[in-house]
PDB file of C-alpha atoms in Angstrom:
ATOM      1  CA  MET A  25      52.362 -91.940  25.746  1.00  0.00           C
ATOM      2  CA  ILE A  26      48.924 -93.632  26.401  1.00  0.00           C
ATOM      3  CA  SER A  27      45.817 -92.137  24.311  1.00  0.00           C
ATOM      4  CA  ARG A  28      43.016 -90.311  25.804  1.00  0.00           C
ATOM      5  CA  ARG A  29      41.079 -93.375  24.277  1.00  0.00           C
ATOM      6  CA  ALA A  30      42.735 -96.011  26.028  1.00  0.00           C
ATOM      7  CA  LYS A  31      42.666 -93.872  29.301  1.00  0.00           C
ATOM      8  CA  SER A  32      39.016 -93.726  28.639  1.00  0.00           C
ATOM      9  CA  LEU A  33      38.676 -97.262  28.083  1.00  0.00           C
ATOM     10  CA  ALA A  34      40.782 -98.337  30.897  1.00  0.00           C
ATOM     11  CA  VAL A  35      38.689 -95.717  33.449  1.00  0.00           C
ATOM     12  CA  LEU A  36      35.397 -97.092  32.025  1.00  0.00           C
ATOM     13  CA  PHE A  37      36.432-100.761  32.435  1.00  0.00           C
ATOM     14  CA  VAL A  38      37.740-100.208  36.137  1.00  0.00           C
ATOM     15  CA  THR A  39      34.602 -98.624  37.066  1.00  0.00           C
ATOM     16  CA  THR A  40      32.188-100.810  35.369  1.00  0.00           C
ATOM     17  CA  TYR A  41      34.217-103.604  37.049  1.00  0.00           C
ATOM     18  CA  GLY A  42      33.961-101.743  40.759  1.00  0.00           C
ATOM     19  CA  LEU A  43      30.204-101.307  40.202  1.00  0.00           C
ATOM     20  CA  LEU A  44      29.895-104.962  39.400  1.00  0.00           C
ATOM     21  CA  LEU A  45      31.603-105.852  42.426  1.00  0.00           C
ATOM     22  CA  GLY A  46      29.573-103.299  44.660  1.00  0.00           C
ATOM     23  CA  VAL A  47      32.632-101.029  45.348  1.00  0.00           C
ATOM     24  CA  SER A  48      32.832 -97.251  44.610  1.00  0.00           C
ATOM     25  CA  ALA A  49      36.008 -95.474  43.348  1.00  0.00           C
ATOM     26  CA  PHE A  50      34.393 -92.452  45.434  1.00  0.00           C
ATOM     27  CA  ALA A  51      33.772 -94.350  48.506  1.00  0.00           C
ATOM     28  CA  GLY A  52      35.489 -93.557  51.985  1.00  0.00           C
ATOM     29  CA  GLU A  53      38.089 -95.884  53.471  1.00  0.00           C
ATOM     30  CA  ASP A  54      35.848 -96.877  56.360  1.00  0.00           C
ATOM     31  CA  VAL A  55      33.119 -98.325  53.953  1.00  0.00           C
ATOM     32  CA  VAL A  56      33.855-101.975  54.664  1.00  0.00           C
ATOM     33  CA  PRO A  57      33.819-103.146  58.078  1.00  0.00           C
ATOM     34  CA  ALA A  58      36.947-105.128  59.201  1.00  0.00           C
ATOM     35  CA  LYS A  59      35.065-108.363  59.925  1.00  0.00           C
ATOM     36  CA  GLU A  60      33.704-108.042  56.199  1.00  0.00           C
ATOM     37  CA  THR A  61      37.085-107.671  54.420  1.00  0.00           C
ATOM     38  CA  ALA A  62      38.001-111.758  54.790  1.00  0.00           C
ATOM     39  CA  ALA A  63      34.828-111.994  52.682  1.00  0.00           C
ATOM     40  CA  LEU A  64      36.144-109.579  49.979  1.00  0.00           C
ATOM     41  CA  GLN A  65      39.462-111.378  49.275  1.00  0.00           C
ATOM     42  CA  LYS A  66      39.960-113.345  46.435  1.00  0.00           C
ATOM     43  CA  PRO A  67      38.147-116.412  46.025  1.00  0.00           C
ATOM     44  CA  GLU A  68      39.891-119.534  44.909  1.00  0.00           C
ATOM     45  CA  PRO A  69      39.794-120.084  41.036  1.00  0.00           C
ATOM     46  CA  GLY A  70      36.796-122.255  40.237  1.00  0.00           C
ATOM     47  CA  SER A  71      35.129-121.794  43.712  1.00  0.00           C
ATOM     48  CA  PRO A  72      31.410-120.884  43.938  1.00  0.00           C
ATOM     49  CA  GLY A  73      32.772-117.235  44.909  1.00  0.00           C
ATOM     50  CA  ASP A  74      35.118-116.918  41.775  1.00  0.00           C
ATOM     51  CA  THR A  75      32.738-115.058  39.454  1.00  0.00           C
ATOM     52  CA  LEU A  76      35.000-113.266  37.341  1.00  0.00           C
ATOM     53  CA  THR A  77      35.052-114.759  33.472  1.00  0.00           C
ATOM     54  CA  ARG A  78      38.154-115.310  32.205  1.00  0.00           C
ATOM     55  CA  GLU A  79      38.341-112.454  29.976  1.00  0.00           C
ATOM     56  CA  ASP A  80      37.755-110.313  32.973  1.00  0.00           C
ATOM     57  CA  ALA A  81      40.451-111.531  35.222  1.00  0.00           C
ATOM     58  CA  ARG A  82      43.008-111.190  32.304  1.00  0.00           C
ATOM     59  CA  MET A  83      41.903-107.465  31.415  1.00  0.00           C
ATOM     60  CA  ALA A  84      42.003-106.715  35.315  1.00  0.00           C
ATOM     61  CA  LEU A  85      45.641-108.021  35.393  1.00  0.00           C
ATOM     62  CA  LEU A  86      46.533-105.748  32.407  1.00  0.00           C
ATOM     63  CA  VAL A  87      44.908-102.680  34.186  1.00  0.00           C
ATOM     64  CA  TYR A  88      45.942-103.398  37.709  1.00  0.00           C
ATOM     65  CA  LYS A  89      49.189-105.062  37.544  1.00  0.00           C
ATOM     66  CA  LEU A  90      50.999-104.802  34.013  1.00  0.00           C
ATOM     67  CA  LEU A  91      50.810-101.188  32.847  1.00  0.00           C
ATOM     68  CA  ASP A  92      52.649 -98.555  34.342  1.00  0.00           C
ATOM     69  CA  LYS A  93      51.634 -94.711  34.880  1.00  0.00           C
ATOM     70  CA  ASP A  94      52.645 -94.251  31.302  1.00  0.00           C
ATOM     71  CA  GLY A  95      51.080 -97.038  29.584  1.00  0.00           C
ATOM     72  CA  LYS A  96      54.111 -99.243  29.294  1.00  0.00           C
ATOM     73  CA  ILE A  97      54.099-103.054  29.951  1.00  0.00           C
ATOM     74  CA  LYS A  98      55.888-103.557  33.333  1.00  0.00           C
ATOM     75  CA  GLY A  99      57.954-106.920  33.461  1.00  0.00           C
ATOM     76  CA  ALA A 100      58.536-107.595  29.970  1.00  0.00           C
ATOM     77  CA  ASP A 101      61.601-108.889  28.547  1.00  0.00           C
ATOM     78  CA  ILE A 102      61.941-106.714  25.307  1.00  0.00           C
ATOM     79  CA  LYS A 103      64.906-109.062  23.779  1.00  0.00           C
ATOM     80  CA  ARG A 104      62.958-112.151  24.558  1.00  0.00           C
ATOM     81  CA  GLY A 105      59.647-110.631  23.377  1.00  0.00           C
ATOM     82  CA  GLU A 106      61.438-109.626  19.815  1.00  0.00           C
ATOM     83  CA  LYS A 107      62.447-113.220  19.450  1.00  0.00           C
ATOM     84  CA  LEU A 108      58.742-114.539  20.266  1.00  0.00           C
ATOM     85  CA  TYR A 109      57.641-111.964  17.944  1.00  0.00           C
ATOM     86  CA  MET A 110      59.710-112.756  15.147  1.00  0.00           C
ATOM     87  CA  GLN A 111      58.894-116.397  15.411  1.00  0.00           C
ATOM     88  CA  ASN A 112      55.204-116.285  15.947  1.00  0.00           C
ATOM     89  CA  CYS A 113      53.390-113.024  14.855  1.00  0.00           C
ATOM     90  CA  ARG A 114      56.096-112.039  11.850  1.00  0.00           C
ATOM     91  CA  ALA A 115      54.442-114.098   9.443  1.00  0.00           C
ATOM     92  CA  CYS A 116      51.275-111.977   9.715  1.00  0.00           C
ATOM     93  CA  HIS A 117      52.263-108.824  10.894  1.00  0.00           C
ATOM     94  CA  GLY A 118      55.679-108.432   9.495  1.00  0.00           C
ATOM     95  CA  GLY A 119      59.065-107.966  10.786  1.00  0.00           C
ATOM     96  CA  ASP A 120      58.379-104.285  11.494  1.00  0.00           C
ATOM     97  CA  GLY A 121      54.476-104.676  12.411  1.00  0.00           C
ATOM     98  CA  HIS A 122      53.542-102.870   9.031  1.00  0.00           C
ATOM     99  CA  ARG A 123      52.394-106.071   7.165  1.00  0.00           C
ATOM    100  CA  PHE A 124      48.698-105.389   8.709  1.00  0.00           C
ATOM    101  CA  ASN A 125      46.896-101.789   8.793  1.00  0.00           C
ATOM    102  CA  PHE A 126      44.324-102.033  11.589  1.00  0.00           C
ATOM    103  CA  SER A 127      42.607 -98.311  10.422  1.00  0.00           C
ATOM    104  CA  ARG A 128      39.883 -98.144   8.030  1.00  0.00           C
ATOM    105  CA  TYR A 129      40.917 -97.000   4.307  1.00  0.00           C
ATOM    106  CA  TYR A 130      39.898 -93.317   5.274  1.00  0.00           C
ATOM    107  CA  GLU A 131      41.763 -92.966   8.527  1.00  0.00           C
ATOM    108  CA  LYS A 132      45.592 -92.473   9.369  1.00  0.00           C
ATOM    109  CA  PRO A 133      47.185 -95.949   8.984  1.00  0.00           C
ATOM    110  CA  ALA A 134      47.735 -97.653  12.496  1.00  0.00           C
ATOM    111  CA  PHE A 135      49.736-100.992  12.667  1.00  0.00           C
ATOM    112  CA  ILE A 136      50.830-103.241  15.406  1.00  0.00           C
ATOM    113  CA  GLY A 137      53.025-100.847  17.304  1.00  0.00           C
ATOM    114  CA  ASP A 138      50.760 -98.127  17.289  1.00  0.00           C
ATOM    115  CA  ARG A 139      48.004-100.321  18.498  1.00  0.00           C
ATOM    116  CA  ALA A 140      50.520-101.814  21.391  1.00  0.00           C
ATOM    117  CA  ARG A 141      51.473 -98.150  22.389  1.00  0.00           C
ATOM    118  CA  ASP A 142      48.172 -96.169  21.803  1.00  0.00           C
ATOM    119  CA  ASP A 143      45.552 -98.820  22.894  1.00  0.00           C
ATOM    120  CA  MET A 144      47.039-101.338  24.810  1.00  0.00           C
ATOM    121  CA  PRO A 145      43.454-102.531  26.355  1.00  0.00           C
ATOM    122  CA  THR A 146      42.544-103.670  22.640  1.00  0.00           C
ATOM    123  CA  PHE A 147      46.088-105.073  22.063  1.00  0.00           C
ATOM    124  CA  TRP A 148      46.208-107.155  25.012  1.00  0.00           C
ATOM    125  CA  TYR A 149      42.579-108.355  24.533  1.00  0.00           C
ATOM    126  CA  GLN A 150      43.421-109.413  20.899  1.00  0.00           C
ATOM    127  CA  ILE A 151      46.708-111.130  21.702  1.00  0.00           C
ATOM    128  CA  ASN A 152      44.911-113.029  24.696  1.00  0.00           C
ATOM    129  CA  PHE A 153      41.344-113.712  23.090  1.00  0.00           C
ATOM    130  CA  GLY A 154      42.019-113.112  19.326  1.00  0.00           C
ATOM    131  CA  ASP A 155      39.946-111.179  16.874  1.00  0.00           C
ATOM    132  CA  VAL A 156      37.273-113.214  14.699  1.00  0.00           C
ATOM    133  CA  GLU A 157      36.782-110.384  12.513  1.00  0.00           C
ATOM    134  CA  ARG A 158      40.611-110.374  11.169  1.00  0.00           C
ATOM    135  CA  GLY A 159      41.263-113.869  11.685  1.00  0.00           C
ATOM    136  CA  MET A 160      43.317-113.486  14.637  1.00  0.00           C
ATOM    137  CA  GLU A 161      43.955-116.426  16.875  1.00  0.00           C
ATOM    138  CA  ALA A 162      43.585-116.640  20.330  1.00  0.00           C
ATOM    139  CA  TYR A 163      46.908-117.110  22.154  1.00  0.00           C
ATOM    140  CA  ILE A 164      45.736-117.393  26.420  1.00  0.00           C
ATOM    141  CA  ASP A 165      46.028-121.305  25.980  1.00  0.00           C
ATOM    142  CA  GLU A 166      49.087-121.406  23.225  1.00  0.00           C
ATOM    143  CA  PHE A 167      51.627-119.255  25.213  1.00  0.00           C
ATOM    144  CA  PRO A 168      52.500-119.064  29.018  1.00  0.00           C
ATOM    145  CA  LEU A 169      51.385-115.426  30.393  1.00  0.00           C
ATOM    146  CA  GLN A 170      55.132-114.353  30.448  1.00  0.00           C
ATOM    147  CA  ASP A 171      55.444-114.711  26.818  1.00  0.00           C
ATOM    148  CA  LEU A 172      52.323-112.438  26.310  1.00  0.00           C
ATOM    149  CA  ILE A 173      53.907-110.076  28.543  1.00  0.00           C
ATOM    150  CA  ASP A 174      57.266-109.980  26.750  1.00  0.00           C
ATOM    151  CA  ILE A 175      55.674-109.849  23.079  1.00  0.00           C
ATOM    152  CA  ALA A 176      53.328-106.843  24.269  1.00  0.00           C
ATOM    153  CA  GLY A 177      56.326-105.061  25.465  1.00  0.00           C
ATOM    154  CA  PHE A 178      58.159-105.511  22.487  1.00  0.00           C
ATOM    155  CA  ALA A 179      55.291-104.670  20.282  1.00  0.00           C
ATOM    156  CA  GLN A 180      55.360-101.380  22.047  1.00  0.00           C
ATOM    157  CA  THR A 181      58.755-100.580  20.343  1.00  0.00           C
ATOM    158  CA  LEU A 182      57.779-101.300  16.798  1.00  0.00           C
ATOM    159  CA  PRO A 183      57.320 -98.385  14.526  1.00  0.00           C
TER     160      PRO A 183
END
């Protein structure tokens, strides 16, 4: 079940993203004339019209393509994700994901499985771009996208 905080963050992200692009979530279907729709199509990567940062593009992929209505990662091969997790993540996070507590000392403990289930936007950002405060490496350039999807899907199964 996706947490209220994760839903709020996702709505905030999508709304902000839409506002930056000049698109209103409350606009009617006839807002953009047909002749202008060609201008709204995705620009070629690296072209002058490509204004999304790498982070924005990867987070938009999560929100628009990878999360189902229940907050689960779509298209993940869980068995493959487990193998990748055990090879690459277990050293820091432990086999069961309980080696590192993400909570402050006065909060209920939260481990990698909790973060992946309850706050996927934060989990996805950290697995892609790292977390300097906690010494987590960025893996966007280290692993193909499908590997990160598989790891995220497996992480949601951890206790």
